[in-house]
mmCIF file of C-alpha atoms in Angstrom:
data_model
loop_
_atom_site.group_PDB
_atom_site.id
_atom_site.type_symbol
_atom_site.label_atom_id
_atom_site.label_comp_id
_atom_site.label_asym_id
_atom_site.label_seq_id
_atom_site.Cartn_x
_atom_site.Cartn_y
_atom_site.Cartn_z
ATOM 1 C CA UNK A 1 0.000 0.000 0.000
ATOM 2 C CA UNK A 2 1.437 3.181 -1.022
ATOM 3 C CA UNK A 3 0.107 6.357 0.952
ATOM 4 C CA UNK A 4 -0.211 9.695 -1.111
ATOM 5 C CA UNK A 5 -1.203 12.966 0.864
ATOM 6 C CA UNK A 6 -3.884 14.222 -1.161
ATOM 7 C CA UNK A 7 -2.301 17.991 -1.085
ATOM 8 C CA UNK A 8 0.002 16.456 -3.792
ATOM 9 C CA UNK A 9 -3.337 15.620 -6.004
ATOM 10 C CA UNK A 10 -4.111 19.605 -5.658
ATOM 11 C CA UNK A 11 -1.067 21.081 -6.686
ATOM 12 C CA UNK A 12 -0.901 18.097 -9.422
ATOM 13 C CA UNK A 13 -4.049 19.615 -11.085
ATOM 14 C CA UNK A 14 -3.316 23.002 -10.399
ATOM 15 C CA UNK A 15 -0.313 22.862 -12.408
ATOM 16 C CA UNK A 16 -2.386 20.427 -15.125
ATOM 17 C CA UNK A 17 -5.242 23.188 -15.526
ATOM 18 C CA UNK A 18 -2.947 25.980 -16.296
ATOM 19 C CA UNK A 19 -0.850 23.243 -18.744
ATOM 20 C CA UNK A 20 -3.722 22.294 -20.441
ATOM 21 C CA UNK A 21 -5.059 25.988 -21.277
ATOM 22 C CA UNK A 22 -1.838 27.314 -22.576
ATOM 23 C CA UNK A 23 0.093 24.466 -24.091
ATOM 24 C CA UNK A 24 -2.172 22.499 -27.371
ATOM 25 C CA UNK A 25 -0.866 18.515 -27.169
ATOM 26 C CA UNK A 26 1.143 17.966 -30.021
ATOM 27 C CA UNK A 27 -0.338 15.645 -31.795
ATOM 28 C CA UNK A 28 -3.647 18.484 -32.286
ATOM 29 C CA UNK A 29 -0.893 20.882 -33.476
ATOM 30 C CA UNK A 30 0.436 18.132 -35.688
ATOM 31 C CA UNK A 31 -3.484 18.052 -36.995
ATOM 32 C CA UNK A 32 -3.321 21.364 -37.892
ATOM 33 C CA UNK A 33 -0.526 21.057 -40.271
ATOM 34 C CA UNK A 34 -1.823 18.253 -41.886
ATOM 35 C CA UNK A 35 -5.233 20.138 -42.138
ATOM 36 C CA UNK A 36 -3.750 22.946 -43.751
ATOM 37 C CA UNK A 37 -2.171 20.692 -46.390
ATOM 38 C CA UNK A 38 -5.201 19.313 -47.248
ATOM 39 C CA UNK A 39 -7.376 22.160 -47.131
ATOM 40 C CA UNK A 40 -8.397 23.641 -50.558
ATOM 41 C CA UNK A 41 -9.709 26.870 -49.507
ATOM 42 C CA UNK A 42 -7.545 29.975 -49.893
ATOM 43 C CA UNK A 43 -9.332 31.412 -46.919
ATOM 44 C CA UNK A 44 -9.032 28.043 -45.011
ATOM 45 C CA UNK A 45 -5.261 27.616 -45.402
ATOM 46 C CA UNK A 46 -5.338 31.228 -43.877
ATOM 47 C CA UNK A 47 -7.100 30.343 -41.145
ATOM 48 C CA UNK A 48 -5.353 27.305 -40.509
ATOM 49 C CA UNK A 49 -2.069 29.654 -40.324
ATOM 50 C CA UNK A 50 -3.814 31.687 -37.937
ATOM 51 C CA UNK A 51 -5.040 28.426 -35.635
ATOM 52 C CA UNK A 52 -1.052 27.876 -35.900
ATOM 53 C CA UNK A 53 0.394 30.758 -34.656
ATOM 54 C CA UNK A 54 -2.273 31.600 -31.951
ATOM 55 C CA UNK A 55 -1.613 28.532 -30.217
ATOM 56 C CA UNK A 56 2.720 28.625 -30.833
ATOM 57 C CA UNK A 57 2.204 32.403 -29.558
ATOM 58 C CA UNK A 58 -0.040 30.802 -26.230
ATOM 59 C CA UNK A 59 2.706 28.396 -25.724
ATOM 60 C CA UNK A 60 5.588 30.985 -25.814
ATOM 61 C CA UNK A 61 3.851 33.509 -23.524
ATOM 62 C CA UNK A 62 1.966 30.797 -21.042
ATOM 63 C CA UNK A 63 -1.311 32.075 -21.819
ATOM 64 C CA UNK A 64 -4.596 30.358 -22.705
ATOM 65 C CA UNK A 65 -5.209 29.279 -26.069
ATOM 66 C CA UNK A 66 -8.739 30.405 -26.237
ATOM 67 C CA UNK A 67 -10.799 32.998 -23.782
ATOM 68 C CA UNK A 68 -13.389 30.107 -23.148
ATOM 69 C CA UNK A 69 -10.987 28.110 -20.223
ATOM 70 C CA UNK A 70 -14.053 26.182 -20.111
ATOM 71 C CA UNK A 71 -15.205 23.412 -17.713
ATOM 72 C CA UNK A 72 -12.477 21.920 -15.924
ATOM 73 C CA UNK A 73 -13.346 18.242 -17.077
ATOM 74 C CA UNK A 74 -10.987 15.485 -15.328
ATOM 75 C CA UNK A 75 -10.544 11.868 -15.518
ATOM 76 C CA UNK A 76 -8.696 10.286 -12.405
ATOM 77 C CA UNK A 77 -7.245 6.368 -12.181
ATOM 78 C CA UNK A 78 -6.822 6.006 -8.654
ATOM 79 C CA UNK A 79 -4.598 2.614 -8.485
ATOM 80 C CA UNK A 80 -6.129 0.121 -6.038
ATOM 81 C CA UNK A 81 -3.055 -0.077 -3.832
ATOM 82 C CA UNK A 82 -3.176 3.823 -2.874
ATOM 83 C CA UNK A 83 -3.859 5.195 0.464
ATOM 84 C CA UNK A 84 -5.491 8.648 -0.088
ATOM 85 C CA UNK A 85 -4.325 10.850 3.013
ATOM 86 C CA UNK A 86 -5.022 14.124 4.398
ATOM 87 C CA UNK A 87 -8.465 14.535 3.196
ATOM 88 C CA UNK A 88 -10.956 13.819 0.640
ATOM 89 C CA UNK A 89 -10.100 13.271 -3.003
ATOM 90 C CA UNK A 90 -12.665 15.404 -4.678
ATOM 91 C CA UNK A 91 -12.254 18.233 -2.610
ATOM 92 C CA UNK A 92 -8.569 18.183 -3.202
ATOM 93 C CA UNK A 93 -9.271 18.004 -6.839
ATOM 94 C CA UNK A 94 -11.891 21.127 -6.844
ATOM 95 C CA UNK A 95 -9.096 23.252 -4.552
ATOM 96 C CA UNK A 96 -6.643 22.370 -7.336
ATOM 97 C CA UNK A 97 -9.061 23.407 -9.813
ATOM 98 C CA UNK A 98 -9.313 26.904 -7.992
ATOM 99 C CA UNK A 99 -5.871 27.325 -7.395
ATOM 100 C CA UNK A 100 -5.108 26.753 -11.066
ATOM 101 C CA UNK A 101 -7.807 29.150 -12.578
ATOM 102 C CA UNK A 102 -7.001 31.356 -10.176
ATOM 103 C CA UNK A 103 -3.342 31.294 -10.477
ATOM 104 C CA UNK A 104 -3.187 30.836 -13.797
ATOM 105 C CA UNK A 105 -5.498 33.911 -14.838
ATOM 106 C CA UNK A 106 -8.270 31.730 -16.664
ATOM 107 C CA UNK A 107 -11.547 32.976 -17.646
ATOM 108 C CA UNK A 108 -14.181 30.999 -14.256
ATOM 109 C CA UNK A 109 -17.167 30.084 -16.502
ATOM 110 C CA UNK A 110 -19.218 27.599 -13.790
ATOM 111 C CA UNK A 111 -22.603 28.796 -12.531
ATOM 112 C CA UNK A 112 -23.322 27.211 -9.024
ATOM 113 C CA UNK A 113 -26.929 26.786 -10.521
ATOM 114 C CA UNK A 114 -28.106 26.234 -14.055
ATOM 115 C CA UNK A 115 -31.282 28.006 -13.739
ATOM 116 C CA UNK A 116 -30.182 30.966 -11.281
ATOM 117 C CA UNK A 117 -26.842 31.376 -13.114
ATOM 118 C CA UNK A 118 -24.771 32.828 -10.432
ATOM 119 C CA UNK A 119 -21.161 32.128 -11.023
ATOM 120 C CA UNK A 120 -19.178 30.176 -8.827
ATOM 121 C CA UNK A 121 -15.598 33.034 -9.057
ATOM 122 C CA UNK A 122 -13.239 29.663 -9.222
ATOM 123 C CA UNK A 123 -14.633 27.520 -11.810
ATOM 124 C CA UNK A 124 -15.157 24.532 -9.348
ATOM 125 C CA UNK A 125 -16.922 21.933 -9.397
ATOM 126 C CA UNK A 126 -14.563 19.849 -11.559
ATOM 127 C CA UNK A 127 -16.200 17.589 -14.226
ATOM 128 C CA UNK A 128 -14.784 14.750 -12.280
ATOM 129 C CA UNK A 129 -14.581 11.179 -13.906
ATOM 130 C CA UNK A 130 -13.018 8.886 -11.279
ATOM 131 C CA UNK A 131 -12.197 5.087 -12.052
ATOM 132 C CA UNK A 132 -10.491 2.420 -10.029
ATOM 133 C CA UNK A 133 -7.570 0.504 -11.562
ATOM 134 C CA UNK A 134 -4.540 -1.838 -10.793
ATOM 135 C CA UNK A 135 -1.715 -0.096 -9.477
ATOM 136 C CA UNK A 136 -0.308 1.866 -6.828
ATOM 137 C CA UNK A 137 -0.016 5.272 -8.686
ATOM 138 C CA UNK A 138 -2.896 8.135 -9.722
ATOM 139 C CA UNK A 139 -3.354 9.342 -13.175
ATOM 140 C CA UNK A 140 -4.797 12.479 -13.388
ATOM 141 C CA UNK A 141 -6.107 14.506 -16.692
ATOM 142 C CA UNK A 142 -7.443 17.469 -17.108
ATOM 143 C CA UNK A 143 -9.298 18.315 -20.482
ATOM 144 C CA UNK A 144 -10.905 21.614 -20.294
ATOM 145 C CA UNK A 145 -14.146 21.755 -22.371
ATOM 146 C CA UNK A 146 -15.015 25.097 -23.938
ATOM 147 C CA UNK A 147 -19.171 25.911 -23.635
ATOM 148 C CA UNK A 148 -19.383 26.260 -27.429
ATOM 149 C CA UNK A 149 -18.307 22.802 -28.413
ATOM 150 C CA UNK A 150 -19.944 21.224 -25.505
ATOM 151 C CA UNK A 151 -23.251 22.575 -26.344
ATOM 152 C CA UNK A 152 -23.396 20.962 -29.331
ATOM 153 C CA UNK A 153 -23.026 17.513 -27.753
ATOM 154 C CA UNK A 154 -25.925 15.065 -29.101
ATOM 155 C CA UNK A 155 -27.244 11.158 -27.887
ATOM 156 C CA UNK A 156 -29.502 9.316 -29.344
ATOM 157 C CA UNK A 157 -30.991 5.762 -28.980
ATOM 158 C CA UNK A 158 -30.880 4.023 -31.398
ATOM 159 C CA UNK A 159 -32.628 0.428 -31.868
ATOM 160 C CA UNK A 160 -30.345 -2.495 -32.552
ATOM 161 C CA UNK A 161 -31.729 -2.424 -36.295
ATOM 162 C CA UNK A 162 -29.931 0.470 -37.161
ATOM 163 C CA UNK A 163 -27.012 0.175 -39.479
ATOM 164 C CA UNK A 164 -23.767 1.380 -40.095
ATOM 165 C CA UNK A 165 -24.507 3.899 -42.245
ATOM 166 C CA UNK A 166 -27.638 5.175 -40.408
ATOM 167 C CA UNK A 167 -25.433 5.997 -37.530
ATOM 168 C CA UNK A 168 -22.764 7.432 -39.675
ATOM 169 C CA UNK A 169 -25.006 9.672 -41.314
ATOM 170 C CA UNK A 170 -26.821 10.904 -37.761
ATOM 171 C CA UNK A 171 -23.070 12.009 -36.738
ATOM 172 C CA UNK A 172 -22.022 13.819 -39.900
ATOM 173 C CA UNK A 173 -25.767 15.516 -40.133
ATOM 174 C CA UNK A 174 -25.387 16.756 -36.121
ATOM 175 C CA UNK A 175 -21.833 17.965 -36.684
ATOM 176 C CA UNK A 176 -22.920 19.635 -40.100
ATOM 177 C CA UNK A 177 -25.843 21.317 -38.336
ATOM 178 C CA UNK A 178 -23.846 22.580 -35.928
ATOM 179 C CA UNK A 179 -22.162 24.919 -38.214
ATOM 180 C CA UNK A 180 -19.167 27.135 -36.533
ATOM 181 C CA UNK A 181 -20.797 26.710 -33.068
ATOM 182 C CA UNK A 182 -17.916 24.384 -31.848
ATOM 183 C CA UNK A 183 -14.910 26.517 -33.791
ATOM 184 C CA UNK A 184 -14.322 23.784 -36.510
ATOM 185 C CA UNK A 185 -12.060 22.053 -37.375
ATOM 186 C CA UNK A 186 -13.684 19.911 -34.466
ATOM 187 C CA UNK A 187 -12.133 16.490 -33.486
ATOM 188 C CA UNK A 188 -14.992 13.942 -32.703
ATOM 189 C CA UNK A 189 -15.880 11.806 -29.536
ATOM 190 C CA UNK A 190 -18.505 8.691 -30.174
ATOM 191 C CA UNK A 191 -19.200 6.970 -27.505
ATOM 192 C CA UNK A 192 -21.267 3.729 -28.893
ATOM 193 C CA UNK A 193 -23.081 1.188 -26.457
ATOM 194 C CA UNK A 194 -23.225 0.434 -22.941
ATOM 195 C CA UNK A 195 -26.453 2.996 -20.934
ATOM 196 C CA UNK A 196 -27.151 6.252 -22.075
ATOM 197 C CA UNK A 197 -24.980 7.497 -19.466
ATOM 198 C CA UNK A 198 -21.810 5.472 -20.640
ATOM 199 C CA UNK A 199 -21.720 6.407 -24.088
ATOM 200 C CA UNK A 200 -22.308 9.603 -23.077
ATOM 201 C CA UNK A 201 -18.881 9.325 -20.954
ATOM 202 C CA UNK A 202 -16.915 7.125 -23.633
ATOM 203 C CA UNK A 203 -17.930 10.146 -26.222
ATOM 204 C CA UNK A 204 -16.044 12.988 -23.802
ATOM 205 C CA UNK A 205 -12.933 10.024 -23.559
ATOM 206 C CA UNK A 206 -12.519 9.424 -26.922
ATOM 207 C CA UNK A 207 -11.361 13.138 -27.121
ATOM 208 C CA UNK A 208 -8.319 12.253 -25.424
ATOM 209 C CA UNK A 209 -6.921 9.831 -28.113
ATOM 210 C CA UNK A 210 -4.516 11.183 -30.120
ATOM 211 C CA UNK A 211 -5.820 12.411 -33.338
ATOM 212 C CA UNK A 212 -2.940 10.429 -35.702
ATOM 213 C CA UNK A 213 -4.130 6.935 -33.925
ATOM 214 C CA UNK A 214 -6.825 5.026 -35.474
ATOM 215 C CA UNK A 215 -9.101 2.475 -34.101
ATOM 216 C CA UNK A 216 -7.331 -1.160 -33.383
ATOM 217 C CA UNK A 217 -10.316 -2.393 -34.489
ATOM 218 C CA UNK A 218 -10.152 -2.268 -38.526
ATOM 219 C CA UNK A 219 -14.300 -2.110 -38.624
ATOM 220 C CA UNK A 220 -14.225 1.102 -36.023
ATOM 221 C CA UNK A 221 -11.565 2.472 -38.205
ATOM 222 C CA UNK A 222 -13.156 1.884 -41.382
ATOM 223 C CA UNK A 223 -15.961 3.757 -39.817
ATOM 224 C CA UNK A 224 -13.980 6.851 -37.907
ATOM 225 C CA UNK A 225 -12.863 7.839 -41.553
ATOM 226 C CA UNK A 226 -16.394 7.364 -43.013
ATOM 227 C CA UNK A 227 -17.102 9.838 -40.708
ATOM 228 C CA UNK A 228 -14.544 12.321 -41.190
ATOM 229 C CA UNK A 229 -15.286 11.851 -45.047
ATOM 230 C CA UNK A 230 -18.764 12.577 -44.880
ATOM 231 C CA UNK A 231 -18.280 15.521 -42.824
ATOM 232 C CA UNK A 232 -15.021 17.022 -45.023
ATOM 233 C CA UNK A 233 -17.459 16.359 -47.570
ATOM 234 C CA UNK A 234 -20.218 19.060 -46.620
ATOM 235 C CA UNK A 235 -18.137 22.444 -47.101
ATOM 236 C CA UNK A 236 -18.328 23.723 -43.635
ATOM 237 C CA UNK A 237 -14.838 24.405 -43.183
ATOM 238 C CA UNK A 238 -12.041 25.930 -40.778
ATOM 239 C CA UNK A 239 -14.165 27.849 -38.481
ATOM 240 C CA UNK A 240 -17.443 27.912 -40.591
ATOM 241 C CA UNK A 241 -16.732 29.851 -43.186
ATOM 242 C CA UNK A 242 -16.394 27.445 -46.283
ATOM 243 C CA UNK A 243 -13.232 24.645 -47.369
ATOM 244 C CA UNK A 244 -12.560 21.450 -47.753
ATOM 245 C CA UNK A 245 -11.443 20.492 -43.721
ATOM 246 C CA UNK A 246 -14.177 20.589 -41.152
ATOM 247 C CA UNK A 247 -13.163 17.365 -38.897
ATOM 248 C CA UNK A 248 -9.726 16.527 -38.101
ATOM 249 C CA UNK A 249 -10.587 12.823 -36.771
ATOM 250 C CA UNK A 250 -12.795 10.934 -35.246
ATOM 251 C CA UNK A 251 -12.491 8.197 -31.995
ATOM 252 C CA UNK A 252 -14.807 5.649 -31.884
ATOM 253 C CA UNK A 253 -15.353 3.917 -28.002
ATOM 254 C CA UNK A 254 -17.654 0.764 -28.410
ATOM 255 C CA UNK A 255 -18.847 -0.820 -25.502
ATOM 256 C CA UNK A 256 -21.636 -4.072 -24.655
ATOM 257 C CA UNK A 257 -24.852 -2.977 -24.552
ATOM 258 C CA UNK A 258 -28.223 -4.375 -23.849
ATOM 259 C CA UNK A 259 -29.905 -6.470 -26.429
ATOM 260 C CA UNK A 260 -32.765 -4.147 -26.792
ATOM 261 C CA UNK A 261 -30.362 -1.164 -27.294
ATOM 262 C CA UNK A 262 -28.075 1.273 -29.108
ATOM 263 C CA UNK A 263 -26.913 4.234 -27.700
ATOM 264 C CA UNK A 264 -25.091 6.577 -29.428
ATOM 265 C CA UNK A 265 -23.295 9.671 -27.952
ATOM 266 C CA UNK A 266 -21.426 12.352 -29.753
ATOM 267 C CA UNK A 267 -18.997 14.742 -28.070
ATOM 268 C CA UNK A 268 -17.742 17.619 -30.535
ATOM 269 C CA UNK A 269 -13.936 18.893 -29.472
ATOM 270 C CA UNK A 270 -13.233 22.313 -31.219
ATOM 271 C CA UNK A 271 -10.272 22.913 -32.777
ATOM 272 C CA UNK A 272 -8.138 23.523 -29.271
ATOM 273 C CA UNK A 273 -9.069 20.099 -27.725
ATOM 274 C CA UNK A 274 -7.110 20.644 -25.046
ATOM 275 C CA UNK A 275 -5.878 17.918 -22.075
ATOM 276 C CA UNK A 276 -2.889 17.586 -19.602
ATOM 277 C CA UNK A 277 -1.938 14.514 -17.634
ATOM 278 C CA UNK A 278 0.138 13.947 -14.940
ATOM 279 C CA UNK A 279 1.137 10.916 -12.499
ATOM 280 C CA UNK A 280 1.615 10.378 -8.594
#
């Protein structure tokens, strides 16, 4: 048994908020380039310069990316063999939350209440995802979700009848409707069995995979660039305004599901999906 004071697991996500809003993961950045070398628009390719230096000059300067800091979303694998000290976890994970938006000047967008709208000055609660694994370490990351892209989240159920293709055209119509609301190019999250409730959580993980890996499974991979096809294909382009590039990939997280059921969850990433991880 390995004991961890949990005032390390504060100061591990304060330092993994502030990380995540002012440094892009490399692989996105990598996207970018890629995107621009594919895009066909004149205006696009500028845009895609633009995407490029913003987040280089956020990088160089330790500032955010993008005004919208956005909900502090976290995902947590707390190895089975750790002894959490000093307190409770979730609280130490909402003070590091604090400390980090504080501390690291970012834009506190959480209401306490989503009817009476009064905001909460430090951004906290966390969006907190918490699993149990082998182990005696803790993985922490933090993926801050920006309110434009996460308002165009979708779920729908689906009966086990529906094919391929149905569910491939749902995805590309939802992300086509959405327009520029999520700051395309967007990077997609399906999340595709299990309860309504799990897809809706394997949709917000598949963000995390890195955009230049592809589904082990050949089938899911087939189908991630059916998507991304499809939804090239409908003109949108680099933040709305017409080309050739409007997704950059797409992760596909199966799960079991009931026999009666099909649920389908799609979480849109704009073009700054942003995450941070750190170990204890």
């Amino acid at each position: 048994m390995r004991t961890i004071d949990v005032k390390e697991i504060t100061a591990l996500v304060e330092r993994l908020c502030m990380q995540a809003n002012y440094h892009l993961p490399c692989d996105v950045r990598a996207s970018f380039v890629r995107g621009r070398e594919q895009e066909q628009s004149p205006l696009g390719r500028e845009i895609f310069d633009e995407m490029l230096r913003n987040c280089d000059l956020a990088a160089q300067n330790e500032v955010p990316i993008c005004q919208d800091t956005g909900f502090a979303v976290i995902f947590a694998e707390i190895g089975q063999d750790v002894h959490l000290a000093g307190g409770a976890f979730e609280d130490a994970v909402n003070e590091g939350v604090r400390r980090g938006y504080e501390n690291g000047y970012l834009r506190k967008s959480i209401v306490s209440d989503p009817l009476r709208r009064v905001n909460t000055d430090d951004n906290t609660p966390a969006m907190l995802n918490t699993r149990i694994v082998p182990g005696d370490k803790v993985k922490i990351i933090v993926a801050p979700k920006g309110g434009g892209s996460e308002n165009m989240s979708a779920m729908k159920m689906f009966t086990p009848a529906a094919s391929r293709e149905t569910i491939i055209d749902w995805i590309a119509e939802t992300v086509v409707k959405a327009g520029s609301n999520p700051c395309p190019p967007v990077i997609l999250g399906v999340g595709l069995g299990g309860t309504a409730d799990k897809a809706a959580y394997l949709a917000k993980a598949a963000l995390l995979r890195p955009v230049d890996q592809v589904n082990p499974d050949p089938f899911y991979a087939e189908m991630e660039q059916a998507i991304v096809d499809k939804v090239n294909a409908s003109g949108v382009g680099p933040q709305g305004l017409g080309g050739t590039v409007t997704a950059l990939s797409c992760a596909i997280e199966p799960y079991p599901t009931h026999i009666a059921s099909l649920p389908c969850a799609l979480s849109i990433g704009c073009h700054v999906t942003r995450h941070a991880e750190g170990i204890l």
